[in-house]
Amino acid sequence: MFPTVIRIRKALNAAGVKGVQSYCAKLEPNCRNPSVYRDLLSEAYAALMFAKSGFKVEMRESSPDLKLKHNGQYIGAEVKHFHRKQQDDIDDQRMQEEFIEYGETVPTEGKKA
């Protein structure tokens, strides 16, 4: 289960991240669409990672997704969204039963990842 928008908002605010309100306004309408919600969570996870590593973080609605400041220097970070594949779900299920190779997409897509 994914973290709720309320929990995400609290974590981002506690970490001192800026732009949380507009990010959550984009996140909330997608809470019933798991693939979009998961993609948007990538931005929150990245923002928290940078904030906990000493960066000042601002979440943005345009590119780049994050505006970072560290030691007086500004950096823009575009967050890569990882789209799960059918094979990921198959592998997750199989890994509960045995230790297997993960991410082989030939069976479901006919080509290597």
mmCIF file of C-alpha atoms in Angstrom, residues 11-12 15-18 42-59 64-71 73-80:
data_model
loop_
_atom_site.group_PDB
_atom_site.id
_atom_site.type_symbol
_atom_site.label_atom_id
_atom_site.label_comp_id
_atom_site.label_asym_id
_atom_site.label_seq_id
_atom_site.Cartn_x
_atom_site.Cartn_y
_atom_site.Cartn_z
ATOM 1 C CA ALA A 11 7.057 14.123 5.969
ATOM 2 C CA LEU A 12 7.931 16.720 3.339
ATOM 3 C CA ALA A 15 11.976 17.938 6.269
ATOM 4 C CA GLY A 16 11.629 21.630 5.359
ATOM 5 C CA VAL A 17 10.811 21.004 1.701
ATOM 6 C CA LYS A 18 9.208 23.979 -0.105
ATOM 7 C CA SER A 42 9.184 9.337 -6.981
ATOM 8 C CA GLU A 43 9.383 13.107 -6.636
ATOM 9 C CA ALA A 44 8.547 12.985 -2.910
ATOM 10 C CA TYR A 45 11.104 10.248 -2.255
ATOM 11 C CA ALA A 46 13.785 12.202 -4.115
ATOM 12 C CA ALA A 47 12.892 15.433 -2.286
ATOM 13 C CA LEU A 48 13.139 13.680 1.080
ATOM 14 C CA MET A 49 16.440 12.048 0.175
ATOM 15 C CA PHE A 50 17.997 15.397 -0.759
ATOM 16 C CA ALA A 51 16.505 17.209 2.252
ATOM 17 C CA LYS A 52 17.845 14.573 4.646
ATOM 18 C CA SER A 53 21.250 14.892 2.960
ATOM 19 C CA GLY A 54 21.503 18.576 3.817
ATOM 20 C CA PHE A 55 20.076 20.196 0.687
ATOM 21 C CA LYS A 56 17.454 22.939 0.700
ATOM 22 C CA VAL A 57 14.703 21.527 -1.529
ATOM 23 C CA GLU A 58 11.923 23.175 -3.484
ATOM 24 C CA MET A 59 9.429 21.014 -5.404
ATOM 25 C CA PRO A 64 13.304 20.557 -13.365
ATOM 26 C CA ASP A 65 11.160 18.827 -10.736
ATOM 27 C CA LEU A 66 13.381 19.886 -7.835
ATOM 28 C CA LYS A 67 15.380 23.013 -7.164
ATOM 29 C CA LEU A 68 18.206 22.185 -4.782
ATOM 30 C CA LYS A 69 20.614 24.391 -2.873
ATOM 31 C CA HIS A 70 23.748 23.178 -1.138
ATOM 32 C CA ASN A 71 26.710 25.234 0.042
ATOM 33 C CA GLN A 73 25.093 26.480 -5.106
ATOM 34 C CA TYR A 74 21.808 25.822 -6.915
ATOM 35 C CA ILE A 75 21.144 22.611 -8.798
ATOM 36 C CA GLY A 76 18.109 21.476 -10.761
ATOM 37 C CA ALA A 77 17.090 17.812 -10.526
ATOM 38 C CA GLU A 78 14.730 16.081 -12.912
ATOM 39 C CA VAL A 79 13.242 12.995 -11.241
ATOM 40 C CA LYS A 80 13.133 9.823 -13.298
#
